[in-house]
mmCIF file of C-alpha atoms in Angstrom:
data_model
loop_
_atom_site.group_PDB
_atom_site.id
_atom_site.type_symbol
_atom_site.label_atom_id
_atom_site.label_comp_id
_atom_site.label_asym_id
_atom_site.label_seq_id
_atom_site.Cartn_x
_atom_site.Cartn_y
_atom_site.Cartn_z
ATOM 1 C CA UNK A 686 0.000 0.000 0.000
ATOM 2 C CA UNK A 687 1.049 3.805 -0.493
ATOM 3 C CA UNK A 688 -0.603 7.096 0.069
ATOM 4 C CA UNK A 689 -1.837 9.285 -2.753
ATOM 5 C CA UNK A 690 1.703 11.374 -2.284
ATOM 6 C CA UNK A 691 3.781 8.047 -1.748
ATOM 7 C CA UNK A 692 2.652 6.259 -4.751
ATOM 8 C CA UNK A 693 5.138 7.764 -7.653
ATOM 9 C CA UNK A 694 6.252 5.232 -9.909
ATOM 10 C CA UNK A 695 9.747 5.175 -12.084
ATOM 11 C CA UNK A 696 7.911 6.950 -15.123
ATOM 12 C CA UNK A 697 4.662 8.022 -15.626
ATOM 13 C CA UNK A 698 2.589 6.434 -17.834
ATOM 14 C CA UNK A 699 1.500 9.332 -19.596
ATOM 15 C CA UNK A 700 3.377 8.550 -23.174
ATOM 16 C CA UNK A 701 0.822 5.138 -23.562
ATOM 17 C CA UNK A 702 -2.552 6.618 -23.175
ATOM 18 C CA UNK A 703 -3.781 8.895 -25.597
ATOM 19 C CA UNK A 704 -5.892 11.789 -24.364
ATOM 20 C CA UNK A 705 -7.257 15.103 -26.653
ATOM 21 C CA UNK A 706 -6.504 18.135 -27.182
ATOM 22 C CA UNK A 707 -6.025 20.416 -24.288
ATOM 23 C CA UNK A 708 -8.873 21.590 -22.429
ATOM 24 C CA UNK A 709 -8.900 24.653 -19.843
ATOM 25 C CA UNK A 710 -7.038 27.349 -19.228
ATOM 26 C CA UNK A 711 -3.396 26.731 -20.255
ATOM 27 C CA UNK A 712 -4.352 23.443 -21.533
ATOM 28 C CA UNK A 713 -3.380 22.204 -17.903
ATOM 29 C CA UNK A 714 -5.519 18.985 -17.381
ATOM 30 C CA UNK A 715 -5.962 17.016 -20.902
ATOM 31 C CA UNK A 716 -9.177 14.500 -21.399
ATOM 32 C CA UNK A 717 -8.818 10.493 -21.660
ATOM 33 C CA UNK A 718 -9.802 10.018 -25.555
ATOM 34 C CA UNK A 719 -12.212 7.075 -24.323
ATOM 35 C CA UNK A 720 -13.702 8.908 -21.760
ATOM 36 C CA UNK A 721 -16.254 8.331 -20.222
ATOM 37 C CA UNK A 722 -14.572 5.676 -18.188
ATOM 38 C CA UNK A 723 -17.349 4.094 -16.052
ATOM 39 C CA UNK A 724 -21.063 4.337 -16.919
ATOM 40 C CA UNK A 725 -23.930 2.602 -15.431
ATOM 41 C CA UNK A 726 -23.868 0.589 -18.045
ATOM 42 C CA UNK A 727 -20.654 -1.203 -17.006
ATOM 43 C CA UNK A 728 -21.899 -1.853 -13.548
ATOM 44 C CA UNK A 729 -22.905 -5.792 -12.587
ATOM 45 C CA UNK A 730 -26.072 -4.980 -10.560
ATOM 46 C CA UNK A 731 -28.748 -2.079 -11.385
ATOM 47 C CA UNK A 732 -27.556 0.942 -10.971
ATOM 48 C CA UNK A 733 -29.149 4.565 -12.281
ATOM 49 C CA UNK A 734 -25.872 5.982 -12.567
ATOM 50 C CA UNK A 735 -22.042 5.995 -11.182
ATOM 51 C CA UNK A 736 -20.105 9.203 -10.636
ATOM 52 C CA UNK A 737 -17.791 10.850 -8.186
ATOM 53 C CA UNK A 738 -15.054 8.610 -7.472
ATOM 54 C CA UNK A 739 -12.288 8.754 -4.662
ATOM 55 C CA UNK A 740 -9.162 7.551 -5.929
ATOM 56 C CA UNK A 741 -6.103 6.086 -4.663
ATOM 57 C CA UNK A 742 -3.289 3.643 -5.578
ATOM 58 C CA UNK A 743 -3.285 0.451 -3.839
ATOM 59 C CA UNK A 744 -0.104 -2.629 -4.442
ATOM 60 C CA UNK A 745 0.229 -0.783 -7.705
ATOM 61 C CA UNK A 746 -3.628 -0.679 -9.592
ATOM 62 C CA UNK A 747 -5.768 2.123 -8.958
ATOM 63 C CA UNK A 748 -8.615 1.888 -6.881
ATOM 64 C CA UNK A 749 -11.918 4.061 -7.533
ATOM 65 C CA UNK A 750 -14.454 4.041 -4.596
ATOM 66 C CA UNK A 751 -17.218 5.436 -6.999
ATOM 67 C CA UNK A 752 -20.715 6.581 -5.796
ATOM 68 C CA UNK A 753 -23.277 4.641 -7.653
ATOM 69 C CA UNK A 754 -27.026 6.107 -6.976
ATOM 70 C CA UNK A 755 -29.685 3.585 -7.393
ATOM 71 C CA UNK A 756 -32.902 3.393 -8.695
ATOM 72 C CA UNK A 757 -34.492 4.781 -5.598
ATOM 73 C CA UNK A 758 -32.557 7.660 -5.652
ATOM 74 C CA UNK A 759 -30.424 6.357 -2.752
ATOM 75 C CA UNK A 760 -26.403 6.122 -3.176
ATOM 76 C CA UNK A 761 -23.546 3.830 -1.697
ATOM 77 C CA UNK A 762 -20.062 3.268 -2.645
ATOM 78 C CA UNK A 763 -18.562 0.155 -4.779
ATOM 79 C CA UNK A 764 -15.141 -0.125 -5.572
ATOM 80 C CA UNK A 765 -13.638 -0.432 -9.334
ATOM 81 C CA UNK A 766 -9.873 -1.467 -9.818
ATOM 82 C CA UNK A 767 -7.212 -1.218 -12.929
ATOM 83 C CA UNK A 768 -4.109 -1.760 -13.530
ATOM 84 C CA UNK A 769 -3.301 0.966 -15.561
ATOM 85 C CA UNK A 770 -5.722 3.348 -14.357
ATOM 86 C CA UNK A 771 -8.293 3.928 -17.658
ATOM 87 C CA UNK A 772 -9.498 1.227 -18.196
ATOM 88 C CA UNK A 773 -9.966 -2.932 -18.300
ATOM 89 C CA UNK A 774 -11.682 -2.155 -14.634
ATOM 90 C CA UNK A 775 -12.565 -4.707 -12.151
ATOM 91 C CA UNK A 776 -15.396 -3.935 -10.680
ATOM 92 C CA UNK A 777 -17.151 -5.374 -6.808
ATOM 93 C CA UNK A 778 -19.782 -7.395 -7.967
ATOM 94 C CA UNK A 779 -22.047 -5.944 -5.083
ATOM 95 C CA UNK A 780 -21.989 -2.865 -3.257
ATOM 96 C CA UNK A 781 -18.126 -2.140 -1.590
ATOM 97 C CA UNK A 782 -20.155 0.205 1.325
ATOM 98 C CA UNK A 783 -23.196 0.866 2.011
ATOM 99 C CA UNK A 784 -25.109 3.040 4.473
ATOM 100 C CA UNK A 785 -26.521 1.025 7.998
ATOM 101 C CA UNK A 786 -28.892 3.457 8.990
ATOM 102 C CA UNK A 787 -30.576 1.462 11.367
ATOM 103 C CA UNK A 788 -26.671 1.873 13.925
ATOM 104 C CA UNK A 789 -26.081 5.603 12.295
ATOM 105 C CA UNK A 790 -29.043 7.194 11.419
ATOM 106 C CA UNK A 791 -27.620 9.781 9.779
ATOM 107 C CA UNK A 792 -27.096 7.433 6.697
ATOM 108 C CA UNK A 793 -31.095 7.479 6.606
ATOM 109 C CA UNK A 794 -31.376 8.510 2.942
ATOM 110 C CA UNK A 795 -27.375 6.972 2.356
ATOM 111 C CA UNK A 796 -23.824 7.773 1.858
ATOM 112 C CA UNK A 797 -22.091 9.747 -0.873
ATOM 113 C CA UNK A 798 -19.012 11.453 -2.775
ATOM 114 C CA UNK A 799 -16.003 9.884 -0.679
ATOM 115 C CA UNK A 800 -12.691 11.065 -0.638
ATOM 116 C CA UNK A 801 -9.746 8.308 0.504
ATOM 117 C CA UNK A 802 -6.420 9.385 2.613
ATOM 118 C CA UNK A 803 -3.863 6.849 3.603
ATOM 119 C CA UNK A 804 -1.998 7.771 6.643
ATOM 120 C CA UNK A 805 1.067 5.920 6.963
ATOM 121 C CA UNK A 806 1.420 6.287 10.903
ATOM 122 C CA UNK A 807 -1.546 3.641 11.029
ATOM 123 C CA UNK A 808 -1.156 1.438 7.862
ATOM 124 C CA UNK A 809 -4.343 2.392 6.864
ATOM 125 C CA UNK A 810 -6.945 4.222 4.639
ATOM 126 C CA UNK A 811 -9.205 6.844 5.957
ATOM 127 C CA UNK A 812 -12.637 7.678 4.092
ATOM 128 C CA UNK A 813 -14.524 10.933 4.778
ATOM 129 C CA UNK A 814 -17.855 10.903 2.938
ATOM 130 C CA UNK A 815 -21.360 12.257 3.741
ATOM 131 C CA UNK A 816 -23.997 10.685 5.055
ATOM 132 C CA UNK A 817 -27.409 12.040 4.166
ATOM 133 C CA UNK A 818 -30.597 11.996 5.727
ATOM 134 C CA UNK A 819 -33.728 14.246 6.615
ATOM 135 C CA UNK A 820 -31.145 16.495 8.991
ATOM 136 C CA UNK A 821 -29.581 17.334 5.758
ATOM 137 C CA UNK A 822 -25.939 16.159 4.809
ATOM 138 C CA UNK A 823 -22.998 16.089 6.806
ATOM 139 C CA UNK A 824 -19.135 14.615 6.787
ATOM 140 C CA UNK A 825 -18.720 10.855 7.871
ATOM 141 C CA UNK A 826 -15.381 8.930 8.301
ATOM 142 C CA UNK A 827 -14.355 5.030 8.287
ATOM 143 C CA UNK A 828 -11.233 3.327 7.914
ATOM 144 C CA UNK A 829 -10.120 0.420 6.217
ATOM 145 C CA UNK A 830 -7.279 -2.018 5.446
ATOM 146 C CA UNK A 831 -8.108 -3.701 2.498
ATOM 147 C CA UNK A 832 -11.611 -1.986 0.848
ATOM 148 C CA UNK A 833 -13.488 -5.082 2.163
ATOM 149 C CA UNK A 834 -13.842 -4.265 5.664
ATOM 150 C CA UNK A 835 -14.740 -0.919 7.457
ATOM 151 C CA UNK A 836 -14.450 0.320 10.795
ATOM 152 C CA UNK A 837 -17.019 3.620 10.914
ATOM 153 C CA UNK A 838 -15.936 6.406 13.003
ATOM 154 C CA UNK A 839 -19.626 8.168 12.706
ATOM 155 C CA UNK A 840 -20.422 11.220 11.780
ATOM 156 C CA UNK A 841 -17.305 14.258 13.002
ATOM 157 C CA UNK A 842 -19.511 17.454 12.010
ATOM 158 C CA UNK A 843 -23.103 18.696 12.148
ATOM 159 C CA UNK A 844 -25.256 19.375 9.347
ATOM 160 C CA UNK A 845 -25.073 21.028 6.454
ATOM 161 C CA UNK A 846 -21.752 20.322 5.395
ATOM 162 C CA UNK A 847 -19.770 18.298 3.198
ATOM 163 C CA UNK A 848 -16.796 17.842 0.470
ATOM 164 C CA UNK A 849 -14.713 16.861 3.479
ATOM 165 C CA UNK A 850 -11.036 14.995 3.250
ATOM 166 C CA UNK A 851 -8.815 14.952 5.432
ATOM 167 C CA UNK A 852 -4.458 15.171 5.683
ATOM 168 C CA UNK A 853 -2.436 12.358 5.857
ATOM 169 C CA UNK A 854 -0.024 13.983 8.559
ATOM 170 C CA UNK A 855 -0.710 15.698 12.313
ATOM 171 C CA UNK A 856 0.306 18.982 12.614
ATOM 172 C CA UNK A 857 1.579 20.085 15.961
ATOM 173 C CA UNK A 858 -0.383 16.805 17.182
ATOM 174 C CA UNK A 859 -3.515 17.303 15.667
ATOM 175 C CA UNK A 860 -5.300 15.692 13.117
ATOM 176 C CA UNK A 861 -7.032 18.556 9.639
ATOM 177 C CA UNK A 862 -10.009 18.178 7.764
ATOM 178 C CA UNK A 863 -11.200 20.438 5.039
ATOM 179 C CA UNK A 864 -14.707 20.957 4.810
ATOM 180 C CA UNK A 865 -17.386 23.032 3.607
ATOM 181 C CA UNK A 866 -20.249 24.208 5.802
ATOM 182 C CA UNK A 867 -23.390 25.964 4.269
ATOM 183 C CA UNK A 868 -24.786 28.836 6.711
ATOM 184 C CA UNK A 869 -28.575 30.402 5.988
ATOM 185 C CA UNK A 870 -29.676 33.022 4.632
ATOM 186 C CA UNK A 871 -27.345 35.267 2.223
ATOM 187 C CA UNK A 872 -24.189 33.856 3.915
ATOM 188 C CA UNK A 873 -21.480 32.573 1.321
ATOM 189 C CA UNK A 874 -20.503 28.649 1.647
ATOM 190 C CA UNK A 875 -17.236 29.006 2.249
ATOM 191 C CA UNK A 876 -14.018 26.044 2.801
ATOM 192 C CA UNK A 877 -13.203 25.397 6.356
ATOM 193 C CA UNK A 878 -10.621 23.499 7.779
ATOM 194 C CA UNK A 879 -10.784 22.741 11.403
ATOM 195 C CA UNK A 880 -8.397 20.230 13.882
ATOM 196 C CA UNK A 881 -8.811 17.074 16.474
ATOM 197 C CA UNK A 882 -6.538 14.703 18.635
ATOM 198 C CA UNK A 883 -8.282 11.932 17.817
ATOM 199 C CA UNK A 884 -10.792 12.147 14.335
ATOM 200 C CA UNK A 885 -13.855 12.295 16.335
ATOM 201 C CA UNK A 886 -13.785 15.576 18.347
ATOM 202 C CA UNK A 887 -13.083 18.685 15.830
ATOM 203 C CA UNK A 888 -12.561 21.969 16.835
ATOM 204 C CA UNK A 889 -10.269 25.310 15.939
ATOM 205 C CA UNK A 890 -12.445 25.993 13.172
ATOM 206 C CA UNK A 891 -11.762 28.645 10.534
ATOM 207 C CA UNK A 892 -12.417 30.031 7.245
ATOM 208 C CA UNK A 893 -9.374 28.098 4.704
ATOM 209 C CA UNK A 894 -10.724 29.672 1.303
ATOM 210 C CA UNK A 895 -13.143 32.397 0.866
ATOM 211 C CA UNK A 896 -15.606 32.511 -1.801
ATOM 212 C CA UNK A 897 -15.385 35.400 -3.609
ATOM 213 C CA UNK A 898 -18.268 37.815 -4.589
ATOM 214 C CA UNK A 899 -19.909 39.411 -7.396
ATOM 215 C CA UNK A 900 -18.855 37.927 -11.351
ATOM 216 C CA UNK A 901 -16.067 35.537 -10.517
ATOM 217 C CA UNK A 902 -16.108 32.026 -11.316
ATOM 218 C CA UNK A 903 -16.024 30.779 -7.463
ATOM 219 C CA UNK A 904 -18.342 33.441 -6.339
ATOM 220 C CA UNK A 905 -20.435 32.802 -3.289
ATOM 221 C CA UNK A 906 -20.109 29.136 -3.216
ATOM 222 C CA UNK A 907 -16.881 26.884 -3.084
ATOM 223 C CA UNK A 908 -15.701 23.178 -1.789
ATOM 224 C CA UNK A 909 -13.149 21.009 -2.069
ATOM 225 C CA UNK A 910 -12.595 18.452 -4.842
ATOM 226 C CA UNK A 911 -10.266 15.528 -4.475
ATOM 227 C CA UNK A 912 -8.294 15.217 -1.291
ATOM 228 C CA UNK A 913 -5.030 17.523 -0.482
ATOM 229 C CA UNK A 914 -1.822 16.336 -2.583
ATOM 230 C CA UNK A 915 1.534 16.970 -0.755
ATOM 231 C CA UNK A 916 3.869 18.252 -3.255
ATOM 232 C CA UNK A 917 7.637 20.278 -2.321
ATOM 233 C CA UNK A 918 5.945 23.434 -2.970
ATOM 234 C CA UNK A 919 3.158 22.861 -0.587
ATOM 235 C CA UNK A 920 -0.323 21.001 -0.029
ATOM 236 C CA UNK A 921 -2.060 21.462 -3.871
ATOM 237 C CA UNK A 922 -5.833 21.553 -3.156
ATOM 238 C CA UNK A 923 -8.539 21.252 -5.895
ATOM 239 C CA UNK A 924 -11.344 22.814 -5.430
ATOM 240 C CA UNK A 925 -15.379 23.725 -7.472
ATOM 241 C CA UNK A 926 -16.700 26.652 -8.056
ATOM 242 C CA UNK A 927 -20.730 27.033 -8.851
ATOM 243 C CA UNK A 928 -21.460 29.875 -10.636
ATOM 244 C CA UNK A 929 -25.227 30.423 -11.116
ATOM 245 C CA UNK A 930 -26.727 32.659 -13.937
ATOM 246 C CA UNK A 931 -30.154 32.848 -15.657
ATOM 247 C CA UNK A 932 -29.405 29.839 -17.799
ATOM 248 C CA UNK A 933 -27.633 27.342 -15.864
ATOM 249 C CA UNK A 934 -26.147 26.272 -12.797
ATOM 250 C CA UNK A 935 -22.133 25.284 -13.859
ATOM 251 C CA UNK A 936 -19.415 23.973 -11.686
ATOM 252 C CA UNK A 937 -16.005 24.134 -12.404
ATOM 253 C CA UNK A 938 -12.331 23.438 -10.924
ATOM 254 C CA UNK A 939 -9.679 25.669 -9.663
ATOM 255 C CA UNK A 940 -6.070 25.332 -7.724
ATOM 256 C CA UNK A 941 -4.752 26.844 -3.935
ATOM 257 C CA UNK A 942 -1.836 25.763 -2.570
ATOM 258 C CA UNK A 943 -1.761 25.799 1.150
ATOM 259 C CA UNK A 944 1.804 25.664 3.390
ATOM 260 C CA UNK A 945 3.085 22.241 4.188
ATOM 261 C CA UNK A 946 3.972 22.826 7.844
ATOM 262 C CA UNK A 947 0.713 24.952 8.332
ATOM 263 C CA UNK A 948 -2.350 24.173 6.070
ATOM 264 C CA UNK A 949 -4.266 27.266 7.670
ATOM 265 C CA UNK A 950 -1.655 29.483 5.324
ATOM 266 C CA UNK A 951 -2.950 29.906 1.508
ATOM 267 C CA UNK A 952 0.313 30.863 -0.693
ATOM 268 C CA UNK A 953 -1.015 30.970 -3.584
ATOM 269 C CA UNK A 954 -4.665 31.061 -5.133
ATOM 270 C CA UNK A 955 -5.036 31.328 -8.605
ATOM 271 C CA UNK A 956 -7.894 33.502 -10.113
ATOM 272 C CA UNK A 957 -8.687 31.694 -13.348
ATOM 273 C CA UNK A 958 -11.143 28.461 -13.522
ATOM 274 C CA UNK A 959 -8.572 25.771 -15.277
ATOM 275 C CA UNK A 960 -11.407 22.866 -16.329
ATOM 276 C CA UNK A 961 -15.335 23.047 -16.452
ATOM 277 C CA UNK A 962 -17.608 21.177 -18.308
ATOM 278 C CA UNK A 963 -17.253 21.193 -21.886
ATOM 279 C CA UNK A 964 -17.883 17.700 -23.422
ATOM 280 C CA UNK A 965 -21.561 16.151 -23.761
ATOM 281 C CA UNK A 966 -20.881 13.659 -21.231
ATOM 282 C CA UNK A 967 -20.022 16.408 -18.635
ATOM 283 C CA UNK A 968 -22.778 18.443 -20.017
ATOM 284 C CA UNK A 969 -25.748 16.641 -20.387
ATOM 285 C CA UNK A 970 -26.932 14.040 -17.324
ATOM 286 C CA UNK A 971 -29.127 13.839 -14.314
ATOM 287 C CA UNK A 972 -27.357 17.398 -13.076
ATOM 288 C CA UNK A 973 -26.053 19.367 -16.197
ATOM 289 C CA UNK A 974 -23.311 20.929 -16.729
ATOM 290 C CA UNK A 975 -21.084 19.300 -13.576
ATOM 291 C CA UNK A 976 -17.603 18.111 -13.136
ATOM 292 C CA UNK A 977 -16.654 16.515 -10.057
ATOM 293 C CA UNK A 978 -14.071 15.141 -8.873
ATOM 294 C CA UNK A 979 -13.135 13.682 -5.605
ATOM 295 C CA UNK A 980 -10.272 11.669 -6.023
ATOM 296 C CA UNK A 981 -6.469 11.815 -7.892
ATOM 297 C CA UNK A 982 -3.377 9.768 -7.941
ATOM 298 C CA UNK A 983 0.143 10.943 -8.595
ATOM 299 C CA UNK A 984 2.479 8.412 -11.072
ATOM 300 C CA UNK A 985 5.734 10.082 -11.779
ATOM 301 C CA UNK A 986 5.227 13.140 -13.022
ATOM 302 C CA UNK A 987 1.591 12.532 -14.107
ATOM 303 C CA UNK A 988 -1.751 13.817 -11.954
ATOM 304 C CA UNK A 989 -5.056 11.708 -12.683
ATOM 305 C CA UNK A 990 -8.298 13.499 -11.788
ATOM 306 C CA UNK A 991 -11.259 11.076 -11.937
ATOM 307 C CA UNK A 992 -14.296 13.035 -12.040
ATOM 308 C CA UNK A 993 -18.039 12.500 -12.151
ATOM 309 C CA UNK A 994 -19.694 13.881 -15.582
ATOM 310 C CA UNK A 995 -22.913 15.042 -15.155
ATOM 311 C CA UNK A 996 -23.900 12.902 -12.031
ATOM 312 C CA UNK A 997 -23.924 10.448 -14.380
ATOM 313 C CA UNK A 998 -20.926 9.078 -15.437
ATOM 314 C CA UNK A 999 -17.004 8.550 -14.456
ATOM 315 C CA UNK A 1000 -14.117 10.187 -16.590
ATOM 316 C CA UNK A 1001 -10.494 10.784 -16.015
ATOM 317 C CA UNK A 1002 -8.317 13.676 -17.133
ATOM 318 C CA UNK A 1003 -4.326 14.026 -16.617
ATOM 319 C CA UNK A 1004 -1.569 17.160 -16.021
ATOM 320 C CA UNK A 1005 1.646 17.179 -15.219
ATOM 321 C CA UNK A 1006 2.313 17.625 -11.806
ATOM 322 C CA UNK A 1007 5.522 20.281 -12.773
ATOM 323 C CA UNK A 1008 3.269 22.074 -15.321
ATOM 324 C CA UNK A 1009 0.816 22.658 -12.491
ATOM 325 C CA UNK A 1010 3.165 23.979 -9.793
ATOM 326 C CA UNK A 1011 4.984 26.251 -12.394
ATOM 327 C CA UNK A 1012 1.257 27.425 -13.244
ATOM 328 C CA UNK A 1013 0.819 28.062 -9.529
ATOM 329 C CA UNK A 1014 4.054 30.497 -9.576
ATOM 330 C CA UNK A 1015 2.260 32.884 -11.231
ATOM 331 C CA UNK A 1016 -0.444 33.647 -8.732
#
């Protein structure tokens, strides 16, 4: 096993897949030619659709812990697996994890949009997700060994929140999660991150990125994407923007970087979107005009974002891990 920032291979692999033409500003992030990567369609049991997969590498295939939705509306988490990471995938032949909301009622309506941290002090894989129910959403974590069994922690934050992962490393002891709580009223839904001893109890809670107001592309509501990726320049966080105008609700993807000894310091915040929904598949679906992702893996020099399309569908786009930090410079 290896976390997301362990798991660098001798050279990325890149070179073999094929991909189109760049997409986004500075052509950053490049489509998989065959995406999309996952459909419903693929999946052994019914499913209405699969979208918004966690991703990590595990003894060398990539694992997706995808959220399929099912015909009642309802969604749980099933894992997919390939070796190279686009495609030939291995999928559970029933549901990986499922809600129990009889022992966590806060699963009542089920469990959704995980993002997967390995922390190497414990040998194991941490999952923060969000449990839904009549409350309204909020962040959820388990832990696993091996994807087959999980040990639930329970819900660590109340209602409405979500898009919560959490850091691999303590910092001065304590444990971070990113989050992003939605006040009433005109308040903006900002990203906070907030601190605990032991996963369960969180406190020191502050504003980590502010949405901004008025035209821009992250105005008035943000959260994060795939889990933080520790890089030498500092923690690279993905994260949406939803920008609403008479026509159309539209989310799209932007980059922070955040200081490696202290994740409460932004360094850098660039202004300019850098992916959004452009293709049919990311266009068209049961919510239009979405791309989500909440999990990416690191080969060499190569970044993987696996993304839902639409709420419908799975798809994969790559960058170059120096391209992206160079990009960051500029901010």
């Amino acid at each position: 096993m290896g976390s997301l920032e362990g798991c660098v291979s001798a050279e990325s692999k890149t070179a073999s897949y094929s991909i189109n033409e760049p997409v986004g500003n500075y052509g950053l992030f490049k489509r998989y030619k065959d995406n999309p990567i996952l459909t419903a369609g693929d999946w052994p049991y019914p499913a209405n659709s699969v979208f918004n997969p966690a991703a990590v590498i595990v003894d060398g295939e990539t694992l997706l812990l995808v959220r399929v939705e099912d015909h009642r509306g309802f969604s749980h988490l099933t894992v997919a697996r390939s070796k190279n990471g686009y495609d030939n995938w291995e999928i559970d032949p029933h549901p990986t994890f499922t809600a129990d909301p009889e022992n966590y009622p806060e699963e009542e309506y089920g469990i959704e949009d995980a993002r997967i941290t390995y922390v190497e002090d414990e040998k194991q894989w941490y999952i923060a997700y969000t449990s839904f129910s009549s409350s309204g959403p909020l962040p959820s974590m388990a832990r696993t060994r091996d994807f087959k069994t999980f040990e639930r922690i329970g819900s660590v934050l109340p209602p409405e929140n979500k898009d919560a992962a959490l850091f691999p490393v303590r910092f001065e002891g304590r444990w971070a999660l990113i989050h992003r709580p939605v006040a009433g009223g005109m308040a903006k839904a900002n990203m906070w991150i907030s601190f605990s001893t032991d996963m369960k109890q969180w406190g020191e809670h502050q504003v980590l990125l502010h949405a901004r107001d008025g035209g821009w592309w992250d105005a008035n509501k943000i959260g994060l994407s795939p889990q933080p990726l520790r890089t030498d320049k500092g923690w690279l966080v993905m994260y949406h923007g939803v920008r609403h105008t008479e026509a159309k609700i539209s989310y799209k993807l932007g980059l922070a970087l955040l200081d490696l000894e202290d994740p409460t310091v932004v360094l850098k915040r660039a202004d300019e979107w850098l992916f959004g929904p452009r293709e049919n598949y990311e266009r068209v679906g049961d919510v239009n005009e979405v791309v989500f992702p909440c999990g990416w893996v690191l080969e060499g020099d190569e970044v993987r974002m696996y993304y839902g399309g639409a709420d419908t569908c799975v798809a994969v786009a790559t960058a170059s891990l120096e391209e992206i930090l160079d990009y960051m410079e500029k901010w």
